[in-house]
């Protein structure tokens, strides 16, 4: 008798869960983490067999394997300014950083021989940490500025000897409060020390489809805008602040433009 009563509950409960936006939020987030971990399990032996260990060429494998993940999460990307990435040789890419979902946008446009600067804690993220190491990601200790600076100065040299491009998040942490956080200086020292151009890339706001506080994760389209490169030839450490302000200015206006906000709206307005 009891079983008959259970039937509608068993049928309706999944439906209720499925339509609940909070459920969808947690489901998509768990799926994302678990699936990336699984993809890393597949990627690790491929990378080791292909390159024998830590090698920037492994980023090609990672880029290829991660590109389809957006479809499962209902995300689409619109890219503008492709032509600005057609720059020969090493450069530093800087972009805003809203969430770990940024990885999906990065693989859409990641140039060859490009890896990233990341916080050292990421190396402990299980198989994802392992694949980050194999992909040549440069790990820094944000709590020890002098260590971080040394690692980045070494990276400036390696960029030139090994013809490597580096992707840095100059905000230094994730930020979803609208607008951009004031920039840290590392990316600009890096580009000046290596005397290579900076290519700014802006991700439009996720706030229309991904709301952490409200626990909503809907489908959405993200605009990725690649901005014209900023040359650093002839600049010295004295020019870091000017360079950083210039990059902040162009990126902030692009962010407002592609996120459908006016320049007067929220976010830290002054640098
Ligand atoms: C198939 C498998 C699938 C698996 C999934 C995996 C998929 C893909 C893999 C890829 C995923 C990777 C994604 C990576 C994302 C990770 C993102 C992050 O971790 S973001 C956080 C880490 N990044 C950063 O923090 C970079 C930005 N930070 C900086 O650049 C900072 O400047 C610093 C950390 C170097 C220093 O920090 P801090 O002291 O807080 O900041 P400042 O105010 O900027 O600097 C203080 C003074 O030091 C001077 N300075 C800074 N850098 C240098 C330098 N290199 N050389 C000389 N001097 C430097 C600066 O000018 C300041 O001095 P002042 O006199 O005040 O000017
Ligand atoms: C056994 C350990 C399990 C750990 C589980 C975590 C695994 C993460 C799995 C999948 C996500 C894939 C994308 C990984 C890259 C995301 C990097 C990232 O966005 O790091 C955050 C960092 O930029 C800023 O951090 P803070 O906000 O400053 O702190």
Coordinates of C-alpha atoms and ligand atoms in Angstrom, one line a residue:
X1 CA 0.0 0.0 0.0
X2 CA 2.8 2.4 1.0
X3 CA 4.6 1.8 -2.2
X4 CA 1.6 3.2 -4.2
X5 CA 1.8 6.4 -2.2
X6 CA 5.6 6.6 -2.9
X7 CA 5.1 6.5 -6.6
X8 CA 4.0 10.1 -7.2
X9 CA 6.6 11.3 -4.8
X10 CA 9.3 9.4 -6.6
X11 CA 8.1 10.9 -9.9
X12 CA 7.5 14.4 -8.8
X13 CA 10.6 14.8 -6.5
X14 CA 13.2 14.6 -9.3
X15 CA 11.1 17.0 -11.4
X16 CA 10.9 19.5 -8.5
X17 CA 14.6 19.2 -7.9
X18 CA 15.3 19.7 -11.6
X19 CA 13.3 22.8 -11.8
X20 CA 14.7 24.2 -8.6
X21 CA 17.3 26.8 -9.5
X22 CA 19.3 26.1 -6.4
X23 CA 19.5 22.4 -7.3
X24 CA 20.6 23.3 -10.8
X25 CA 23.3 25.6 -9.3
X26 CA 24.8 22.9 -7.1
X27 CA 24.4 20.2 -9.7
X28 CA 26.2 22.2 -12.4
X29 CA 29.0 23.2 -10.0
X30 CA 29.6 19.7 -8.8
X31 CA 29.5 18.4 -12.4
X32 CA 32.0 21.0 -13.4
X33 CA 34.6 20.1 -10.7
X34 CA 34.1 16.3 -11.1
X35 CA 34.2 16.5 -14.9
X36 CA 37.4 18.6 -15.0
X37 CA 39.0 16.2 -12.5
X38 CA 38.0 13.3 -14.8
X39 CA 39.3 15.1 -17.9
X40 CA 42.6 15.6 -16.1
X41 CA 42.8 11.9 -15.4
X42 CA 42.5 11.4 -19.2
X43 CA 44.9 14.2 -20.0
X44 CA 47.7 13.2 -17.6
X45 CA 48.9 10.0 -19.4
X46 CA 48.5 11.6 -22.8
X47 CA 50.7 14.5 -21.7
X48 CA 53.3 12.2 -20.2
X49 CA 53.4 10.0 -23.2
X50 CA 53.6 12.9 -25.6
X51 CA 56.1 15.1 -23.9
X52 CA 57.6 13.1 -21.1
X53 CA 56.6 15.5 -18.3
X54 CA 56.2 19.2 -17.6
X55 CA 56.1 20.9 -21.0
X56 CA 54.2 23.9 -22.4
X57 CA 53.1 21.9 -25.5
X58 CA 50.8 20.0 -23.1
X59 CA 48.6 23.1 -23.1
X60 CA 47.4 21.9 -26.6
X61 CA 46.1 18.7 -25.1
X62 CA 44.4 20.6 -22.2
X63 CA 42.9 23.1 -24.6
X64 CA 41.5 20.4 -26.9
X65 CA 40.0 18.3 -24.0
X66 CA 38.4 21.2 -22.2
X67 CA 36.8 23.0 -25.2
X68 CA 33.5 21.1 -25.2
X69 CA 32.8 21.5 -21.5
X70 CA 30.8 24.7 -22.1
X71 CA 28.1 22.8 -23.9
X72 CA 27.2 20.8 -20.7
X73 CA 26.9 24.0 -18.7
X74 CA 24.9 25.9 -21.3
X75 CA 27.6 28.5 -21.9
X76 CA 28.5 30.1 -25.3
X77 CA 31.3 32.4 -26.2
X78 CA 31.4 35.3 -28.6
X79 CA 35.0 36.4 -29.4
X80 CA 35.9 39.8 -30.8
X81 CA 39.4 41.2 -31.6
X82 CA 41.0 37.9 -32.8
X83 CA 43.3 39.9 -35.0
X84 CA 45.1 41.3 -31.9
X85 CA 46.2 37.8 -30.9
X86 CA 48.0 37.4 -34.3
X87 CA 51.2 38.7 -32.7
X88 CA 54.5 36.9 -33.3
X89 CA 56.6 35.8 -30.4
X90 CA 56.2 36.1 -26.6
X91 CA 53.7 38.4 -24.9
X92 CA 51.8 38.7 -21.7
X93 CA 48.0 38.3 -21.7
X94 CA 46.1 40.0 -18.9
X95 CA 42.5 39.4 -18.2
X96 CA 39.8 39.9 -15.5
X97 CA 39.1 36.9 -13.3
X98 CA 35.5 36.2 -12.1
X99 CA 35.5 32.5 -11.4
X100 CA 37.1 29.1 -12.0
X101 CA 34.7 29.0 -15.0
X102 CA 37.2 31.4 -16.7
X103 CA 39.2 28.4 -17.7
X104 CA 36.4 27.6 -20.3
X105 CA 36.9 31.0 -21.9
X106 CA 40.6 30.7 -21.8
X107 CA 40.6 27.5 -23.8
X108 CA 38.4 29.2 -26.5
X109 CA 41.2 31.6 -27.4
X110 CA 44.4 30.2 -25.8
X111 CA 47.3 30.9 -28.3
X112 CA 50.0 28.2 -28.8
X113 CA 52.8 28.2 -26.3
X114 CA 50.8 30.0 -23.7
X115 CA 50.6 29.0 -20.1
X116 CA 49.5 30.8 -16.9
X117 CA 50.6 32.3 -13.6
X118 CA 48.6 30.8 -10.8
X119 CA 48.5 30.7 -7.0
X120 CA 50.6 27.8 -5.7
X121 CA 47.6 26.2 -3.8
X122 CA 46.2 25.1 -7.2
X123 CA 48.9 22.4 -7.4
X124 CA 47.1 20.5 -4.6
X125 CA 43.8 20.4 -6.5
X126 CA 44.1 16.7 -7.2
X127 CA 44.4 15.7 -10.8
X128 CA 43.6 19.3 -11.9
X129 CA 46.7 20.4 -10.0
X130 CA 48.8 17.7 -11.7
X131 CA 47.6 18.7 -15.1
X132 CA 48.4 22.4 -14.3
X133 CA 51.9 21.4 -13.4
X134 CA 52.3 19.3 -16.6
X135 CA 51.0 22.3 -18.6
X136 CA 53.9 24.4 -17.4
X137 CA 51.8 26.7 -15.2
X138 CA 54.0 29.0 -13.1
X139 CA 53.0 28.8 -9.5
X140 CA 53.5 31.8 -7.1
X141 CA 53.1 32.2 -3.4
X142 CA 51.0 35.3 -3.0
X143 CA 51.7 35.5 0.7
X144 CA 55.4 35.8 0.1
X145 CA 55.7 38.8 -2.2
X146 CA 59.5 38.5 -2.6
X147 CA 59.3 34.9 -3.6
X148 CA 56.5 35.7 -6.1
X149 CA 58.6 38.5 -7.6
X150 CA 61.6 36.2 -8.0
X151 CA 59.5 33.5 -9.7
X152 CA 58.1 36.1 -12.0
X153 CA 61.5 37.6 -12.8
X154 CA 62.7 34.0 -13.7
X155 CA 59.6 33.7 -15.8
X156 CA 60.5 36.9 -17.7
X157 CA 63.8 35.2 -18.8
X158 CA 62.2 31.9 -19.6
X159 CA 59.6 33.6 -21.8
X160 CA 62.4 34.8 -24.1
X161 CA 64.6 31.8 -24.1
X162 CA 61.7 29.3 -24.6
X163 CA 59.4 31.6 -26.6
X164 CA 56.6 31.4 -24.1
X165 CA 53.5 33.5 -23.6
X166 CA 52.1 34.0 -20.2
X167 CA 48.5 34.7 -19.0
X168 CA 48.2 36.7 -15.8
X169 CA 45.2 37.8 -13.8
X170 CA 46.4 41.2 -12.7
X171 CA 43.5 41.5 -10.1
X172 CA 45.4 38.7 -8.3
X173 CA 42.2 37.0 -7.1
X174 CA 38.6 36.2 -8.3
X175 CA 36.2 39.1 -8.4
X176 CA 32.5 39.1 -9.2
X177 CA 31.5 42.4 -7.8
X178 CA 31.1 44.2 -11.1
X179 CA 34.0 46.2 -12.4
X180 CA 37.6 45.3 -11.9
X181 CA 39.7 45.2 -8.7
X182 CA 42.8 47.5 -8.6
X183 CA 45.6 45.8 -10.5
X184 CA 48.6 44.2 -8.8
X185 CA 51.9 45.1 -10.4
X186 CA 53.4 41.7 -11.3
X187 CA 52.1 41.4 -14.8
X188 CA 53.5 44.8 -15.8
X189 CA 56.9 44.2 -14.3
X190 CA 57.0 40.9 -16.1
X191 CA 56.2 42.4 -19.5
X192 CA 58.7 45.3 -19.0
X193 CA 61.5 43.0 -17.8
X194 CA 60.9 40.8 -20.9
X195 CA 60.3 43.8 -23.1
X196 CA 57.3 42.1 -24.6
X197 CA 53.8 43.5 -25.4
X198 CA 50.8 43.1 -23.2
X199 CA 47.5 41.9 -24.8
X200 CA 44.5 42.7 -22.6
X201 CA 41.5 40.4 -22.8
X202 CA 38.2 41.2 -21.1
X203 CA 35.5 38.6 -20.1
X204 CA 32.0 40.1 -19.9
X205 CA 30.2 40.0 -16.6
X206 CA 28.8 36.6 -15.5
X207 CA 26.2 38.3 -13.4
X208 CA 23.3 37.6 -15.9
X209 CA 23.7 33.8 -15.6
X210 CA 25.9 33.0 -12.6
X211 CA 24.9 34.4 -9.3
X212 CA 26.8 33.0 -6.4
X213 CA 24.7 34.6 -3.6
X214 CA 21.4 33.8 -5.2
X215 CA 22.6 30.3 -6.1
X216 CA 21.6 30.6 -9.7
X217 CA 23.6 29.1 -12.7
X218 CA 21.6 29.6 -15.9
X219 CA 22.7 29.3 -19.5
X220 CA 24.4 32.3 -20.9
X221 CA 26.7 33.9 -23.5
X222 CA 30.0 35.4 -22.6
X223 CA 31.7 38.0 -24.7
X224 CA 35.5 37.8 -24.9
X225 CA 37.0 41.0 -26.2
X226 CA 40.7 41.0 -27.2
X227 CA 42.1 44.5 -27.0
X228 CA 45.0 46.0 -29.1
X229 CA 48.4 45.2 -27.7
X230 CA 50.2 47.6 -25.5
X231 CA 54.0 47.8 -26.3
X232 CA 56.5 47.9 -23.6
X233 CA 59.7 48.4 -25.6
X234 CA 62.0 50.9 -23.9
X235 CA 59.9 51.1 -20.7
X236 CA 61.5 50.6 -17.3
X237 CA 60.4 49.8 -13.8
X238 CA 59.5 53.5 -13.3
X239 CA 56.8 53.1 -16.0
X240 CA 55.0 50.3 -14.2
X241 CA 52.3 52.4 -12.6
X242 CA 51.5 54.4 -15.8
X243 CA 51.4 51.1 -17.8
X244 CA 49.1 49.5 -15.2
X245 CA 46.8 52.5 -15.1
X246 CA 46.6 52.5 -18.9
X247 CA 45.7 48.8 -19.1
X248 CA 43.2 49.2 -16.2
X249 CA 41.5 52.1 -18.1
X250 CA 41.0 50.3 -21.4
X251 CA 40.0 47.1 -19.7
X252 CA 37.5 48.7 -17.4
X253 CA 35.7 50.6 -20.3
X254 CA 35.7 47.4 -22.4
X255 CA 34.2 45.5 -19.4
X256 CA 31.4 48.1 -19.0
X257 CA 30.8 48.1 -22.7
X258 CA 30.5 44.3 -23.2
X259 CA 28.7 43.8 -19.9
X260 CA 26.0 46.3 -20.8
X261 CA 26.8 48.6 -17.9
X262 CA 27.5 52.3 -18.2
X263 CA 30.9 53.6 -17.1
X264 CA 29.3 55.3 -14.1
X265 CA 27.8 52.1 -12.7
X266 CA 29.1 49.8 -9.9
X267 CA 32.5 48.6 -9.2
X268 CA 35.6 50.3 -7.8
X269 CA 35.5 53.5 -9.9
X270 CA 38.9 54.8 -9.0
X271 CA 42.0 52.8 -9.4
Ligands
LIG1 C1 42.2 18.4 -19.4 C2 42.3 18.7 -18.0 C3 41.3 19.6 -17.4 C4 41.8 20.1 -16.1 C5 41.4 21.5 -15.8 C6 42.5 22.4 -15.8 C7 42.3 23.3 -16.9 C8 43.1 24.1 -17.4 C9 44.4 24.5 -16.7 C10 44.5 25.9 -16.6 C11 43.9 26.4 -15.4 C12 44.7 27.5 -14.9 C13 43.9 28.6 -14.5 C14 44.8 29.5 -13.7 C15 44.0 30.4 -12.9 C16 44.7 30.7 -11.7 C17 44.4 32.1 -11.3 C18 45.1 32.5 -10.1 O1 45.6 31.8 -9.4 S1 45.0 34.2 -9.8 C19 46.0 34.4 -8.5 C20 47.5 34.3 -8.8 N1 47.9 35.4 -9.7 C21 48.4 36.5 -9.3 O2 48.4 36.9 -8.2 C22 49.0 37.4 -10.4 C23 48.9 38.8 -10.1 N2 49.6 39.2 -8.9 C24 50.8 39.9 -9.0 O3 51.2 40.1 -10.0 C25 51.4 40.5 -7.7 O4 51.9 41.7 -8.1 C26 52.4 39.7 -6.9 C27 51.8 38.4 -6.5 C28 53.6 39.4 -7.8 C29 52.8 40.5 -5.7 O5 51.8 40.8 -4.9 P1 51.6 42.0 -3.9 O6 52.8 42.2 -3.1 O7 50.3 41.8 -3.2 O8 51.3 43.1 -5.0 P2 51.8 44.5 -5.6 O9 51.2 45.6 -4.9 O10 51.5 44.3 -7.0 O11 53.4 44.5 -5.4 C30 54.1 45.0 -4.3 C31 55.4 45.8 -4.7 O12 56.2 44.9 -5.4 C32 56.5 45.4 -6.8 N3 56.5 44.2 -7.7 C33 55.5 43.4 -8.0 N4 56.0 42.4 -8.9 C34 57.3 42.7 -9.1 C35 58.2 42.1 -9.9 N5 58.0 41.0 -10.7 N6 59.4 42.6 -10.0 C36 59.7 43.7 -9.2 N7 58.9 44.3 -8.4 C37 57.6 43.8 -8.4 C38 55.4 46.3 -7.0 O13 55.7 47.3 -8.0 C39 55.1 46.9 -5.7 O14 56.0 47.9 -5.4 P3 55.6 49.5 -5.4 O15 56.8 50.1 -4.9 O16 54.4 49.6 -4.5 O17 55.3 49.7 -6.8
LIG2 C1 41.8 16.8 -3.8 C2 41.6 18.3 -3.9 C3 40.3 18.6 -4.5 C4 40.3 20.1 -4.9 C5 39.1 20.4 -5.8 C6 39.3 21.6 -6.7 C7 39.4 21.2 -8.1 C8 39.0 22.3 -9.0 C9 38.4 21.5 -10.1 C10 38.0 22.0 -11.3 C11 38.0 23.4 -11.7 C12 38.8 23.5 -12.9 C13 39.4 24.8 -13.1 C14 40.7 24.9 -12.3 C15 41.3 26.2 -12.4 C16 40.7 27.2 -11.6 C17 41.7 28.1 -11.0 C18 41.0 29.2 -10.2 O1 40.1 29.9 -10.6 O2 41.6 29.4 -9.0 C19 41.1 30.5 -8.2 C20 42.2 31.5 -8.1 O3 42.4 32.0 -9.4 C21 41.8 32.7 -7.2 O4 41.6 32.2 -6.0 P1 41.2 33.1 -4.8 O5 39.8 33.5 -5.0 O6 42.1 34.3 -4.8 O7 41.4 32.2 -3.7

